């Protein structure tokens, strides 16, 4: 099983390369905890999707720690990595999005896999649930996807809104719709969701509303599906310099067209992350508490 880590984001709200921020007294990053938990759950390969200019710092920090423990590879998300006939428009700075990031690793992904964000702590149980799902898939499965979903109340940041895929589903916990939204608590404590798509209306979430934290489990055919869809996306959006080819939107589209199913598997884990620089102290505190409880070895490695 492969672990694919999305780490090419610019970290603009955080104010720096947030994946490289130590989160404990031993210099470990959130990425270290994620890889530790994935290895513990049975994953045997990790692919970092990064910017090419960040390769040296990744190898000198994360790489030298994890390469002795797990097969480690690097893929580069590049603005000019486009299908034949397309050219990156002048002035484009923003990466093409998370679905494009998966395509950056298309030549390295050779197994069923999960994706995670490089700056999110998901919890040990979450990786165990994801591994169990992948192991349950019949060989050469097609269109069998899952999202390890969190209660929205367990994913809120203290210092501002966060982007979450708010999930709607049937009685069997299969996705019917996902709405990418900015989520936050208002002054009365209600959890508000403001959809990114202006065609959708603002709504209130119950604390137990399931949301996507971008931890998807995929059978490998998602690569072919994204390769088919990317040229269509570009034809419609290439001149919009902020447009993004996003995993939640493309998975929702595949589900809506009947080409795939997405099972929502809930986890009671609590998310920790550094969306904003002010979030760091709470993450450091939480990881120390987990270490003090014995869930992690002091020093981790």
Short mmCIF file of C-alpha atoms in Angstrom, two decimals:
data_model
loop_
_atom_site.label_atom_id
_atom_site.label_comp_id
_atom_site.label_asym_id
_atom_site.label_seq_id
_atom_site.Cartn_x
_atom_site.Cartn_y
_atom_site.Cartn_z
CA UNK A 1 0.00 0.00 0.00
CA UNK A 2 1.23 3.45 -0.90
CA UNK A 3 0.98 6.70 1.03
CA UNK A 4 0.87 9.80 -1.19
CA UNK A 5 1.52 13.07 0.62
CA UNK A 6 0.35 16.36 -0.88
CA UNK A 7 3.04 18.84 0.15
CA UNK A 8 3.38 21.23 -2.80
CA UNK A 9 1.11 23.95 -1.39
CA UNK A 10 2.62 27.36 -0.90
CA UNK A 11 1.46 27.77 2.72
CA UNK A 12 0.42 31.37 2.08
CA UNK A 13 -1.90 31.70 5.08
CA UNK A 14 0.70 30.20 7.39
CA UNK A 15 3.44 32.49 6.14
CA UNK A 16 6.10 29.96 5.20
CA UNK A 17 6.80 26.34 4.32
CA UNK A 18 4.61 24.96 7.08
CA UNK A 19 5.50 21.32 6.44
CA UNK A 20 9.00 22.14 7.72
CA UNK A 21 7.97 23.51 11.12
CA UNK A 22 9.16 21.41 14.12
CA UNK A 23 6.22 20.38 16.31
CA UNK A 24 8.03 18.82 19.25
CA UNK A 25 11.23 19.11 21.29
CA UNK A 26 12.99 16.64 18.97
CA UNK A 27 12.61 18.55 15.71
CA UNK A 28 9.87 16.32 14.27
CA UNK A 29 7.28 17.72 11.87
CA UNK A 30 3.62 16.76 11.47
CA UNK A 31 4.81 14.78 8.43
CA UNK A 32 6.97 12.61 10.71
CA UNK A 33 3.94 11.68 12.79
CA UNK A 34 1.89 10.93 9.68
CA UNK A 35 4.54 8.62 8.23
CA UNK A 36 5.07 6.94 11.60
CA UNK A 37 1.33 6.21 11.86
CA UNK A 38 1.14 4.98 8.26
CA UNK A 39 4.07 2.57 8.70
CA UNK A 40 2.44 1.31 11.90
CA UNK A 41 -0.75 0.62 9.89
CA UNK A 42 1.10 -1.37 7.21
CA UNK A 43 1.93 1.12 4.46
CA UNK A 44 5.24 0.25 2.79
CA UNK A 45 5.83 3.14 0.38
CA UNK A 46 5.59 6.93 0.60
CA UNK A 47 5.53 9.44 -2.26
CA UNK A 48 6.04 13.11 -1.48
CA UNK A 49 4.46 15.46 -4.00
CA UNK A 50 6.43 18.68 -3.69
CA UNK A 51 7.80 21.59 -5.67
CA UNK A 52 11.08 20.74 -7.34
CA UNK A 53 12.82 23.61 -5.56
CA UNK A 54 11.94 22.05 -2.18
CA UNK A 55 13.61 18.70 -2.90
CA UNK A 56 16.84 19.45 -1.05
CA UNK A 57 15.14 20.62 2.13
CA UNK A 58 12.81 17.60 2.11
CA UNK A 59 15.70 15.17 1.70
CA UNK A 60 17.80 16.88 4.37
CA UNK A 61 14.97 16.90 6.90
CA UNK A 62 12.18 14.38 6.40
CA UNK A 63 14.00 12.21 3.87
CA UNK A 64 17.01 11.30 5.96
CA UNK A 65 14.73 10.23 8.81
CA UNK A 66 12.18 8.16 6.91
CA UNK A 67 14.19 6.65 4.04
CA UNK A 68 15.66 3.92 6.32
CA UNK A 69 12.12 3.01 7.44
CA UNK A 70 10.01 3.04 4.27
CA UNK A 71 10.48 3.19 0.50
CA UNK A 72 10.60 6.93 -0.23
CA UNK A 73 10.06 8.67 -3.57
CA UNK A 74 9.49 12.24 -4.73
CA UNK A 75 7.21 13.64 -7.42
CA UNK A 76 7.14 17.26 -8.55
CA UNK A 77 4.03 19.29 -9.18
CA UNK A 78 4.86 21.57 -12.07
CA UNK A 79 2.68 24.27 -13.64
CA UNK A 80 3.93 23.21 -17.07
CA UNK A 81 3.01 19.54 -16.62
CA UNK A 82 -0.02 19.75 -18.90
CA UNK A 83 -1.58 17.48 -21.54
CA UNK A 84 -0.47 17.87 -25.14
CA UNK A 85 -1.93 20.97 -26.73
CA UNK A 86 -2.09 23.06 -23.56
CA UNK A 87 0.29 25.74 -22.34
CA UNK A 88 0.41 27.36 -18.92
CA UNK A 89 -0.97 30.91 -19.26
CA UNK A 90 1.27 33.85 -18.49
CA UNK A 91 0.84 35.06 -14.92
CA UNK A 92 -0.22 31.71 -13.48
CA UNK A 93 1.43 31.17 -10.07
CA UNK A 94 -1.06 29.03 -8.16
CA UNK A 95 -0.62 25.24 -8.47
CA UNK A 96 -3.25 23.47 -10.57
CA UNK A 97 -4.80 21.77 -7.52
CA UNK A 98 -4.87 18.49 -5.65
CA UNK A 99 -6.11 16.33 -8.52
CA UNK A 100 -3.25 17.63 -10.66
CA UNK A 101 -0.92 16.77 -7.76
CA UNK A 102 -1.97 13.12 -7.98
CA UNK A 103 -1.21 13.18 -11.69
CA UNK A 104 2.28 14.44 -10.86
CA UNK A 105 2.90 11.05 -9.24
CA UNK A 106 1.23 9.00 -11.98
CA UNK A 107 4.46 7.18 -12.89
CA UNK A 108 5.20 6.25 -9.28
CA UNK A 109 1.78 5.09 -8.12
CA UNK A 110 1.55 1.36 -8.84
CA UNK A 111 -0.77 0.15 -6.08
CA UNK A 112 -3.95 1.10 -4.28
CA UNK A 113 -3.11 4.18 -2.23
CA UNK A 114 -4.23 6.90 0.13
CA UNK A 115 -3.58 10.60 -0.10
CA UNK A 116 -3.09 12.98 2.83
CA UNK A 117 -2.29 16.64 3.31
CA UNK A 118 1.27 17.25 4.45
CA UNK A 119 0.26 19.71 7.16
CA UNK A 120 -2.56 17.73 8.82
CA UNK A 121 -2.35 15.36 11.77
CA UNK A 122 -5.02 12.67 11.32
CA UNK A 123 -4.45 10.30 14.25
CA UNK A 124 -3.27 6.68 14.43
CA UNK A 125 -6.71 5.13 14.14
CA UNK A 126 -7.38 6.95 10.89
CA UNK A 127 -4.51 5.17 9.12
CA UNK A 128 -5.64 1.83 10.50
CA UNK A 129 -9.12 2.40 9.08
CA UNK A 130 -7.70 3.45 5.71
CA UNK A 131 -5.38 0.43 5.53
CA UNK A 132 -8.24 -1.93 6.37
CA UNK A 133 -10.29 -0.48 3.53
CA UNK A 134 -7.50 -0.84 0.95
CA UNK A 135 -6.80 -4.39 2.08
CA UNK A 136 -10.48 -5.25 1.61
CA UNK A 137 -10.50 -4.26 -2.08
CA UNK A 138 -10.53 -7.13 -4.58
CA UNK A 139 -7.57 -7.24 -6.96
CA UNK A 140 -7.86 -4.83 -9.92
CA UNK A 141 -10.82 -3.00 -8.37
CA UNK A 142 -12.24 -0.15 -10.44
CA UNK A 143 -14.08 2.88 -9.11
CA UNK A 144 -13.90 1.76 -5.48
CA UNK A 145 -12.95 4.78 -3.42
CA UNK A 146 -13.33 5.86 0.20
CA UNK A 147 -12.93 8.95 2.30
CA UNK A 148 -11.93 8.72 5.94
CA UNK A 149 -14.30 11.38 7.25
CA UNK A 150 -14.21 13.38 10.47
CA UNK A 151 -16.92 14.95 12.60
CA UNK A 152 -16.75 18.62 11.64
CA UNK A 153 -16.49 19.64 15.31
CA UNK A 154 -13.19 17.71 15.47
CA UNK A 155 -11.66 19.66 12.58
CA UNK A 156 -12.09 23.34 13.44
CA UNK A 157 -9.19 25.77 13.75
CA UNK A 158 -8.97 28.22 16.62
CA UNK A 159 -7.73 31.11 14.50
CA UNK A 160 -9.99 31.34 11.47
CA UNK A 161 -11.97 29.45 8.89
CA UNK A 162 -10.78 26.20 7.33
CA UNK A 163 -11.64 24.57 4.03
CA UNK A 164 -13.58 21.32 4.39
CA UNK A 165 -15.53 19.09 2.04
CA UNK A 166 -18.93 18.82 3.74
CA UNK A 167 -20.28 15.36 2.95
CA UNK A 168 -23.83 14.21 2.28
CA UNK A 169 -24.53 10.51 1.99
CA UNK A 170 -27.12 7.73 1.80
CA UNK A 171 -28.17 5.23 4.47
CA UNK A 172 -25.17 3.02 3.61
CA UNK A 173 -22.68 5.87 4.07
CA UNK A 174 -21.94 6.24 0.37
CA UNK A 175 -21.38 9.78 -0.82
CA UNK A 176 -24.17 11.53 -2.69
CA UNK A 177 -22.71 15.05 -2.65
CA UNK A 178 -19.69 16.92 -1.31
CA UNK A 179 -19.70 20.71 -0.93
CA UNK A 180 -16.31 22.39 -0.59
CA UNK A 181 -16.82 25.06 2.05
CA UNK A 182 -15.11 27.48 4.40
CA UNK A 183 -16.10 26.28 7.86
CA UNK A 184 -15.96 28.19 11.13
CA UNK A 185 -17.78 28.80 14.41
CA UNK A 186 -19.79 32.00 14.59
CA UNK A 187 -20.13 34.22 17.65
CA UNK A 188 -23.00 32.06 18.94
CA UNK A 189 -21.00 28.83 18.59
CA UNK A 190 -22.87 27.54 15.54
CA UNK A 191 -20.74 25.85 12.88
CA UNK A 192 -21.21 27.74 9.65
CA UNK A 193 -20.33 26.44 6.19
CA UNK A 194 -19.87 28.91 3.34
CA UNK A 195 -19.62 26.99 0.03
CA UNK A 196 -16.75 27.88 -2.29
CA UNK A 197 -19.21 27.61 -5.19
CA UNK A 198 -21.25 30.81 -5.06
CA UNK A 199 -24.23 28.93 -6.51
CA UNK A 200 -24.58 27.08 -3.21
CA UNK A 201 -26.14 28.73 -0.15
CA UNK A 202 -24.54 29.10 3.28
CA UNK A 203 -25.71 26.50 5.81
CA UNK A 204 -25.23 25.36 9.40
CA UNK A 205 -23.50 22.05 10.23
CA UNK A 206 -24.34 19.83 13.18
CA UNK A 207 -21.20 18.97 15.23
CA UNK A 208 -21.34 15.39 13.93
CA UNK A 209 -21.63 16.36 10.27
CA UNK A 210 -19.03 14.35 8.36
CA UNK A 211 -16.43 16.33 6.46
CA UNK A 212 -13.56 15.39 4.20
CA UNK A 213 -10.04 16.19 5.35
CA UNK A 214 -8.62 15.15 1.96
CA UNK A 215 -7.76 11.67 3.19
CA UNK A 216 -8.97 9.55 0.29
CA UNK A 217 -8.36 5.87 -0.36
CA UNK A 218 -8.22 5.04 -4.06
CA UNK A 219 -8.01 2.06 -6.32
CA UNK A 220 -5.35 2.92 -8.89
CA UNK A 221 -7.83 3.58 -11.73
CA UNK A 222 -8.38 7.08 -10.32
CA UNK A 223 -5.25 8.00 -12.30
CA UNK A 224 -6.92 7.16 -15.61
CA UNK A 225 -10.10 8.97 -14.59
CA UNK A 226 -8.18 12.14 -13.75
CA UNK A 227 -6.15 11.95 -16.97
CA UNK A 228 -9.42 11.89 -18.94
CA UNK A 229 -10.90 14.79 -17.00
CA UNK A 230 -7.93 17.17 -16.85
CA UNK A 231 -8.07 18.31 -20.52
CA UNK A 232 -11.79 19.00 -20.12
CA UNK A 233 -11.08 21.06 -17.01
CA UNK A 234 -8.37 23.02 -18.84
CA UNK A 235 -10.61 23.81 -21.81
CA UNK A 236 -13.13 25.35 -19.43
CA UNK A 237 -10.80 27.02 -16.91
CA UNK A 238 -7.27 27.57 -18.23
CA UNK A 239 -7.63 31.35 -18.47
CA UNK A 240 -8.78 31.61 -14.85
CA UNK A 241 -5.43 32.01 -13.09
CA UNK A 242 -6.88 30.85 -9.75
CA UNK A 243 -8.82 27.83 -11.00
CA UNK A 244 -7.94 24.48 -9.42
CA UNK A 245 -8.41 20.87 -10.50
CA UNK A 246 -9.55 19.48 -7.17
CA UNK A 247 -9.95 15.91 -5.93
CA UNK A 248 -13.29 16.43 -4.11
CA UNK A 249 -14.90 17.99 -7.18
CA UNK A 250 -13.65 15.29 -9.52
CA UNK A 251 -14.62 12.44 -7.20
CA UNK A 252 -18.07 13.97 -6.72
CA UNK A 253 -18.39 14.19 -10.50
CA UNK A 254 -17.41 10.52 -10.96
CA UNK A 255 -19.91 9.47 -8.30
CA UNK A 256 -22.64 11.59 -9.89
CA UNK A 257 -21.97 10.05 -13.30
CA UNK A 258 -22.08 6.53 -11.85
CA UNK A 259 -18.43 5.80 -12.70
CA UNK A 260 -17.35 5.36 -9.08
CA UNK A 261 -18.62 4.94 -5.56
CA UNK A 262 -17.18 6.68 -2.52
CA UNK A 263 -17.69 5.11 0.88
CA UNK A 264 -17.53 7.46 3.85
CA UNK A 265 -15.76 5.79 6.75
CA UNK A 266 -15.98 7.84 9.91
CA UNK A 267 -13.20 8.19 12.44
CA UNK A 268 -13.48 9.55 16.00
CA UNK A 269 -9.99 11.02 15.72
CA UNK A 270 -9.38 14.72 16.30
CA UNK A 271 -7.60 16.70 13.59
CA UNK A 272 -4.66 18.96 14.39
CA UNK A 273 -3.10 21.22 11.82
CA UNK A 274 -1.32 24.48 11.15
CA UNK A 275 -3.60 26.34 8.79
CA UNK A 276 -2.42 29.55 10.46
CA UNK A 277 0.87 30.28 12.26
CA UNK A 278 -1.12 30.93 15.45
CA UNK A 279 -2.25 27.27 15.37
CA UNK A 280 1.23 25.92 16.11
CA UNK A 281 1.20 26.10 19.95
CA UNK A 282 -2.00 24.05 20.19
CA UNK A 283 -0.57 21.39 17.86
CA UNK A 284 2.67 21.20 19.86
CA UNK A 285 0.66 20.82 23.06
CA UNK A 286 -1.58 18.09 21.61
CA UNK A 287 1.33 16.02 20.29
CA UNK A 288 3.14 16.30 23.63
CA UNK A 289 0.04 15.05 25.43
CA UNK A 290 -0.20 12.06 23.08
CA UNK A 291 3.48 11.30 23.68
CA UNK A 292 3.06 11.60 27.44
CA UNK A 293 0.20 9.08 27.21
CA UNK A 294 2.57 6.63 25.52
CA UNK A 295 1.03 6.72 22.03
CA UNK A 296 4.37 7.88 20.64
CA UNK A 297 7.93 7.18 21.66
CA UNK A 298 9.80 10.25 22.85
CA UNK A 299 11.78 11.43 19.87
CA UNK A 300 9.44 9.39 17.64
CA UNK A 301 12.23 7.64 15.70
#
